[in-house]
C-alpha positions as YAML, in Angstrom:
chain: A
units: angstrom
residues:
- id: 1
  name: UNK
  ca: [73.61, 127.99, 97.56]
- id: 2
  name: UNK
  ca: [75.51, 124.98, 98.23]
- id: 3
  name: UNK
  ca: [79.14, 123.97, 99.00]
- id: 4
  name: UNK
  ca: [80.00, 122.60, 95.45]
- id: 5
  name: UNK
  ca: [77.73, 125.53, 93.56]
- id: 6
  name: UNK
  ca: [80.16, 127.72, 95.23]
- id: 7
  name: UNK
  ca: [83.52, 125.64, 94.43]
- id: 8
  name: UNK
  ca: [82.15, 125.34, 90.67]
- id: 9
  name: UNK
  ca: [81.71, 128.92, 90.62]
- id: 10
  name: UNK
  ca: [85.18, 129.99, 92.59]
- id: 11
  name: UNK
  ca: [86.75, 127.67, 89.20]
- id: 12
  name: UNK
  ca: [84.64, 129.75, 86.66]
- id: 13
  name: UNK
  ca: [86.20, 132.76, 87.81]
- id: 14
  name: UNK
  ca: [89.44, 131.76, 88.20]
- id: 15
  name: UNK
  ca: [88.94, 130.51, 84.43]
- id: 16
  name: UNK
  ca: [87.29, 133.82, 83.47]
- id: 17
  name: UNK
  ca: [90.55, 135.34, 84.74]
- id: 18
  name: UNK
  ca: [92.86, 132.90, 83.12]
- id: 19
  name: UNK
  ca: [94.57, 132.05, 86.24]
- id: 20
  name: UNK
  ca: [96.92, 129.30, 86.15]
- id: 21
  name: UNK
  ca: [94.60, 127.14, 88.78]
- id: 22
  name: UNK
  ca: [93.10, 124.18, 88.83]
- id: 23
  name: UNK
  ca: [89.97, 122.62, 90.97]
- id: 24
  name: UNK
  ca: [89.58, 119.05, 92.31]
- id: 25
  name: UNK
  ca: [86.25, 118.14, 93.86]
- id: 26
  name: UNK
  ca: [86.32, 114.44, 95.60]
- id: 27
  name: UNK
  ca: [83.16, 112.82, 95.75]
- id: 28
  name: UNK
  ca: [84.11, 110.38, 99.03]
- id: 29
  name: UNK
  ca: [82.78, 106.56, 98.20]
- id: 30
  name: UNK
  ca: [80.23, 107.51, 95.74]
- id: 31
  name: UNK
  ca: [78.72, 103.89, 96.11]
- id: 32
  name: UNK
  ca: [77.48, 105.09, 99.55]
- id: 33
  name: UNK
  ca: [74.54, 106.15, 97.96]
- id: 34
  name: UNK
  ca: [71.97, 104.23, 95.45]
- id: 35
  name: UNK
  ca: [72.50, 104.51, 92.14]
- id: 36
  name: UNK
  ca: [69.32, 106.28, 91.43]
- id: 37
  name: UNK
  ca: [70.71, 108.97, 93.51]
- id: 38
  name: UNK
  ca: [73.62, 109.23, 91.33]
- id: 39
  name: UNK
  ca: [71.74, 110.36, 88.36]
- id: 40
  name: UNK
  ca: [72.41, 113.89, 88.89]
- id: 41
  name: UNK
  ca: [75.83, 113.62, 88.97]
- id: 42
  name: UNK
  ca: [76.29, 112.06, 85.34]
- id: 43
  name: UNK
  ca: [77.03, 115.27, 83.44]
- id: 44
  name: UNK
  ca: [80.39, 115.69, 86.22]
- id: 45
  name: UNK
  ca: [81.61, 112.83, 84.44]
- id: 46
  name: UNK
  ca: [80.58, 113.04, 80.47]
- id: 47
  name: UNK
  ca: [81.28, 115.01, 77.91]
- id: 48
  name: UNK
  ca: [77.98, 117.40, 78.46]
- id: 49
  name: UNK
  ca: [79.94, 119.10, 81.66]
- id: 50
  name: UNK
  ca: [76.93, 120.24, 83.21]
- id: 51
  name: UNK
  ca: [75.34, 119.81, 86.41]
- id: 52
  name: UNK
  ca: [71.47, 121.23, 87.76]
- id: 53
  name: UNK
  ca: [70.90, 122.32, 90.76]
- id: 54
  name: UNK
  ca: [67.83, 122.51, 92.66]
- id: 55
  name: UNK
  ca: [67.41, 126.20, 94.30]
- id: 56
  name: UNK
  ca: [64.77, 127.74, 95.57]
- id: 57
  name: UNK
  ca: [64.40, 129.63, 92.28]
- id: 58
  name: UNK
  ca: [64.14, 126.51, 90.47]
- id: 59
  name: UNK
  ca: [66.36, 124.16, 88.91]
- id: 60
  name: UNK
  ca: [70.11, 125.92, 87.93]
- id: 61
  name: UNK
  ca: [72.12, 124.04, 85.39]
- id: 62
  name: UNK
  ca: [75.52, 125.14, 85.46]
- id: 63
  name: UNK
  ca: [78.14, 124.72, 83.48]
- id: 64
  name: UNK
  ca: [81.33, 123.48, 83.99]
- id: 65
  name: UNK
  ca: [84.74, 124.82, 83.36]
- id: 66
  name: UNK
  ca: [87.70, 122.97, 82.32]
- id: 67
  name: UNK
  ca: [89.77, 123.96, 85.16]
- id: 68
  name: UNK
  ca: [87.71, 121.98, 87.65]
- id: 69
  name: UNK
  ca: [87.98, 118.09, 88.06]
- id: 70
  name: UNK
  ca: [86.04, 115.44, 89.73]
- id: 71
  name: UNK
  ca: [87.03, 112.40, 90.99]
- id: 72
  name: UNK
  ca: [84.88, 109.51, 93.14]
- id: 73
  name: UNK
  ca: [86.13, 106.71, 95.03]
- id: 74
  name: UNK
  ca: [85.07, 103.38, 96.34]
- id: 75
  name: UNK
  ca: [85.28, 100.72, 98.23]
- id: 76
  name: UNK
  ca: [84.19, 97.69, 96.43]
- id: 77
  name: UNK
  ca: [81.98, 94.82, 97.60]
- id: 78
  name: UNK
  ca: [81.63, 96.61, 101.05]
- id: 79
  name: UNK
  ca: [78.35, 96.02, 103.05]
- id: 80
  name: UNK
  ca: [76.43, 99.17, 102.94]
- id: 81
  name: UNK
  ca: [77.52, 99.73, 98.90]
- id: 82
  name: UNK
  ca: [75.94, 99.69, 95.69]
- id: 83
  name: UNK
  ca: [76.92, 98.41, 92.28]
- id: 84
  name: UNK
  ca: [77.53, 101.80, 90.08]
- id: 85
  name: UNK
  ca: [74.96, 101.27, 87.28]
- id: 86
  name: UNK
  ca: [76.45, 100.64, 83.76]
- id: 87
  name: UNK
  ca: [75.65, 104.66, 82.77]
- id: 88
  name: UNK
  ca: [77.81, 106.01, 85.79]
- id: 89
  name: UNK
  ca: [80.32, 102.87, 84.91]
- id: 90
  name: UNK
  ca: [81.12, 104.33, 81.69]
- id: 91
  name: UNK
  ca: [81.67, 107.91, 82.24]
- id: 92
  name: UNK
  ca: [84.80, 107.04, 84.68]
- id: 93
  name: UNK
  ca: [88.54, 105.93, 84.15]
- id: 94
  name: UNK
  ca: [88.81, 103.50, 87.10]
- id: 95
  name: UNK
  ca: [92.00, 103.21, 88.99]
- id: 96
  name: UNK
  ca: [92.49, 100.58, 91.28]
- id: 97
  name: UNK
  ca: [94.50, 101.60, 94.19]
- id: 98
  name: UNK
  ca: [96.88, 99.32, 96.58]
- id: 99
  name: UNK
  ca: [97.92, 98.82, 99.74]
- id: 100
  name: UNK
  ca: [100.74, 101.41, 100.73]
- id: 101
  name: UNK
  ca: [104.24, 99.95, 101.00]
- id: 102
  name: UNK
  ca: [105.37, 97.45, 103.78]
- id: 103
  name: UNK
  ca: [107.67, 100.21, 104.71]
- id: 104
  name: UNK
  ca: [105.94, 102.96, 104.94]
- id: 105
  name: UNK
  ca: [102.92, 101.77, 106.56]
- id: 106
  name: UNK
  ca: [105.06, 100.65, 109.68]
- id: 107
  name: UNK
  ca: [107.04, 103.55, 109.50]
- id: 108
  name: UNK
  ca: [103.49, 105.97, 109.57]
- id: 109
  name: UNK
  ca: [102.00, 103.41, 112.27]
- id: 110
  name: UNK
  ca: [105.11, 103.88, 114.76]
- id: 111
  name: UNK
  ca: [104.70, 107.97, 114.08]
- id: 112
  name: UNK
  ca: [100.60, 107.81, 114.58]
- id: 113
  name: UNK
  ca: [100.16, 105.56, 117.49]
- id: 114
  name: UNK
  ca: [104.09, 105.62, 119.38]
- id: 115
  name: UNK
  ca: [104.68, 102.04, 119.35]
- id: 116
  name: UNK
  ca: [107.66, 100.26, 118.72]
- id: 117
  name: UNK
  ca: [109.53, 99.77, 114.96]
- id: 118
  name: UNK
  ca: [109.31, 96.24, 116.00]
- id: 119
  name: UNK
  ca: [106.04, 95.97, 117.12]
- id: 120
  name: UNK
  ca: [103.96, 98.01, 113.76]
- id: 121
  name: UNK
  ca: [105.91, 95.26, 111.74]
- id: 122
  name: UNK
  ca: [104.60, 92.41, 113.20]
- id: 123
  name: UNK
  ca: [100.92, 94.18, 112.79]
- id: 124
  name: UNK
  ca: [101.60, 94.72, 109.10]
- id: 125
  name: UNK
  ca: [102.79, 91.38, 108.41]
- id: 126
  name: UNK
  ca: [99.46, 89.69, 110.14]
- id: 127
  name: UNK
  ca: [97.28, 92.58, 107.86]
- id: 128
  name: UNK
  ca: [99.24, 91.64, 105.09]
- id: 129
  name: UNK
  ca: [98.54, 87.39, 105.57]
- id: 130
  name: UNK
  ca: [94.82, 88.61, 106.23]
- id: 131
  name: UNK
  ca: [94.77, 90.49, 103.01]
- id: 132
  name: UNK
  ca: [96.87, 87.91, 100.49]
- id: 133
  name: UNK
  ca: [94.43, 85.50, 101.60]
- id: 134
  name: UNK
  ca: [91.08, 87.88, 101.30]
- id: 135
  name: UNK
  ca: [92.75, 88.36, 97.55]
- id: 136
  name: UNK
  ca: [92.54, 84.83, 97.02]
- id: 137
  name: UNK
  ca: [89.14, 84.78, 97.94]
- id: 138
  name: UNK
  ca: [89.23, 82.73, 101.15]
- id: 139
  name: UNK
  ca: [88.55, 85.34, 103.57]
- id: 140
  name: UNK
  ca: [85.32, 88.25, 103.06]
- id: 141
  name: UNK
  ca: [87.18, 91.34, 105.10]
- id: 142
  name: UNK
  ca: [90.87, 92.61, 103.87]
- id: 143
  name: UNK
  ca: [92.09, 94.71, 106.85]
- id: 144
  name: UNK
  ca: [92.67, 98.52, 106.42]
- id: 145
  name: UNK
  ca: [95.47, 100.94, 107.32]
- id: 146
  name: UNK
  ca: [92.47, 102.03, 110.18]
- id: 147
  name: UNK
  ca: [92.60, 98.12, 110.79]
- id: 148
  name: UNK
  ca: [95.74, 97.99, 112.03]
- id: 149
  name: UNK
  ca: [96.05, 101.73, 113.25]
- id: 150
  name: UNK
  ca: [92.75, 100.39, 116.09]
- id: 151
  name: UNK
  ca: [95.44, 97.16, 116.50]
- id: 152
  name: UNK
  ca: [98.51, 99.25, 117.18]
- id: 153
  name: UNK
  ca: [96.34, 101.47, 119.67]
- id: 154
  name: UNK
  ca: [95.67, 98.54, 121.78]
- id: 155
  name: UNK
  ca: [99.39, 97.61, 122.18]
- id: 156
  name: UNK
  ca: [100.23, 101.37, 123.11]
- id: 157
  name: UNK
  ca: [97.85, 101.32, 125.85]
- id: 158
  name: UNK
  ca: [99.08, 97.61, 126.97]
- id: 159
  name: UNK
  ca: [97.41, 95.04, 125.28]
- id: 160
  name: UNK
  ca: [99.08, 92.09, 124.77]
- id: 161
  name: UNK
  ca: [100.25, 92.03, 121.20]
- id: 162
  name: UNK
  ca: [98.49, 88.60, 120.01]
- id: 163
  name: UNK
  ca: [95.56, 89.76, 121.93]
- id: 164
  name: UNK
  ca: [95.34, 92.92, 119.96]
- id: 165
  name: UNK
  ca: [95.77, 91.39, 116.77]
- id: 166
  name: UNK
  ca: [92.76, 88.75, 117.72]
- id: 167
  name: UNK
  ca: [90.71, 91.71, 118.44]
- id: 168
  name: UNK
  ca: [91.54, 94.55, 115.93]
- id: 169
  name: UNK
  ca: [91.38, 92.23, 112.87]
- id: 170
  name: UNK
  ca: [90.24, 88.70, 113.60]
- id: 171
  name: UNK
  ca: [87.11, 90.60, 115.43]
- id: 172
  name: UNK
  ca: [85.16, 91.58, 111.69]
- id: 173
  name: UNK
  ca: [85.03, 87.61, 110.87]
- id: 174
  name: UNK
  ca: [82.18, 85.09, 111.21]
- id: 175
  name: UNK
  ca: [82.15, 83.05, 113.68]
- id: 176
  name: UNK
  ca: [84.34, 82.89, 117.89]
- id: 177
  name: UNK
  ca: [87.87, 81.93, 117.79]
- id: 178
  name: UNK
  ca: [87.74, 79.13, 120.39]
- id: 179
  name: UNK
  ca: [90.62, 77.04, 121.38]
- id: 180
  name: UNK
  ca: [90.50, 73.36, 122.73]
- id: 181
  name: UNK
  ca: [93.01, 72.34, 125.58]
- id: 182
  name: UNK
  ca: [95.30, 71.33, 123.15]
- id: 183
  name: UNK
  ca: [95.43, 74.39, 121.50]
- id: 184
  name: UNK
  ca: [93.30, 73.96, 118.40]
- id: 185
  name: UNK
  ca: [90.87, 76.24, 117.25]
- id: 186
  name: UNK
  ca: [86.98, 74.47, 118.58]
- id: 187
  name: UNK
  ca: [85.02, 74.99, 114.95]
- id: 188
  name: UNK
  ca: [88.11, 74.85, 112.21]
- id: 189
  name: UNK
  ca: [84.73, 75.37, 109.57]
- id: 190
  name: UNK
  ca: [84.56, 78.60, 110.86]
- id: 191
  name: UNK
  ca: [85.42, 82.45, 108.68]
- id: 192
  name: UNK
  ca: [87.60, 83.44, 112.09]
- id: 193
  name: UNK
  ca: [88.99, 79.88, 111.95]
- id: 194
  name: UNK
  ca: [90.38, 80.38, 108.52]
- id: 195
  name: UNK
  ca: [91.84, 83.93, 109.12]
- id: 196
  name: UNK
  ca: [93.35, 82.49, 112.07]
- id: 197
  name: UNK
  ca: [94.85, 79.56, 109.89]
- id: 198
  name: UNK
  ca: [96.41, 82.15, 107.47]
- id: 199
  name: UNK
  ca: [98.07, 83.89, 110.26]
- id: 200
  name: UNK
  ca: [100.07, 80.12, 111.72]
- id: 201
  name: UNK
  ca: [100.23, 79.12, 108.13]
- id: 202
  name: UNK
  ca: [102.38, 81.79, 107.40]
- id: 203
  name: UNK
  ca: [104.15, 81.80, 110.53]
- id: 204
  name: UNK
  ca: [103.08, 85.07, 111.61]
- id: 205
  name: UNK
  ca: [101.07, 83.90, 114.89]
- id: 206
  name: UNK
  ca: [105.01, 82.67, 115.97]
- id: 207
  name: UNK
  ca: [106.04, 86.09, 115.05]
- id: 208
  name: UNK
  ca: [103.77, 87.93, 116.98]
- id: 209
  name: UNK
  ca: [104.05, 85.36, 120.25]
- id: 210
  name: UNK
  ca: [108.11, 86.36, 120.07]
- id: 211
  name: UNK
  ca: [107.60, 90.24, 119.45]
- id: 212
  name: UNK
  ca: [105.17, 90.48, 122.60]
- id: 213
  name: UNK
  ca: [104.46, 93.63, 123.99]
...
């Protein structure tokens, strides 16, 4: 028997019993996987609400009560994904989900990692540049709350705060960030070249240089 057999079966009961309780199963990035992988998991989603199972009695199909839910996220346009197929497309309700507040994600980087108020909002305001300009489509990676948690790690243990920030997000982009003696960056043409633009554009490289460590 597997895991999810055992959940689906746990929710039957429960239903059987007409307890007040309900059952969420979350299928973790569910474009991990090919989409002809996937097909078994079509009748989670539609209105059949059955899934088969392969035991060693043979296949199982199962029905599925109407306490139990499933839900499946993704990252979208991710290396190592795969475009859900129009079948697996139509059986969800998609819900694009944003960026926790400003706020908030300082406030939960300064309890994770220690660092100082000060310091998690200059590393949300760089993320933040990064991701307005991934949105507008001139930049490929959008940094991550784990982004700028791995950023915030490197200040606690004594990086250099623009030094983190070069190497916890400007790290994932094409090309080396190169300076000439006058300061400006070697190959301007450059993915890392452009992040790093969006940072001085917006001021935020100035921000960081004042917060320091």
């Amino acid at each position: 028997r597997s895991a999810l057999l055992d959940y689906i079966h746990r929710a039957t009961v429960a239903h059987k019993k007409k307890l007040p309780t309900m059952f969420l199963v979350i299928l973790d990035e569910i474009n991990r996987v090919h989409a002809k992988s996937n097909e078994g998991m079509h009748g989670l989603f539609d209105d059949t609400r059955q899934v088969t199972f392969t035991t060693s009695d043979g296949p199982l199909t199962v029905k599925l009560p109407p306490n139990l839910r499933f839900m499946g996220t993704m990252n979208m346009g991710y290396a190592g994904t795969f475009d859900l197929d129009e079948a697996m497309k139509d059986r969800f309700a998609a819900i694009k989900i944003k960026h926790m507040p400003h706020d908030y994600e300082v406030k939960r980087l300064v309890h994770e990692t220690k660092i100082l108020e000060r310091q998690a909002d200059a590393i949300v305001k760089v993320a933040k540049a990064l991701r307005d300009s991934a949105d507008g489509g001139n930049l490929s990676f959008s940094p991550s709350f784990r982004d700028c948690r791995r950023v915030a790690k490197y200040v606690r243990h004594g990086t250099d705060l623009r030094e983190a920030c070069i190497m916890g997000f400007l790290g994932w982009f094409e090309g080396d960030l190169e300076f000439t003696e006058q300061g400006e960056v070697k190959n301007p043409n450059s993915e890392v070249a452009r992040a790093y633009a969006a940072l001085t554009m917006n001021k935020i490289a100035r921000l960081v240089r004042d917060v320091g460590t």
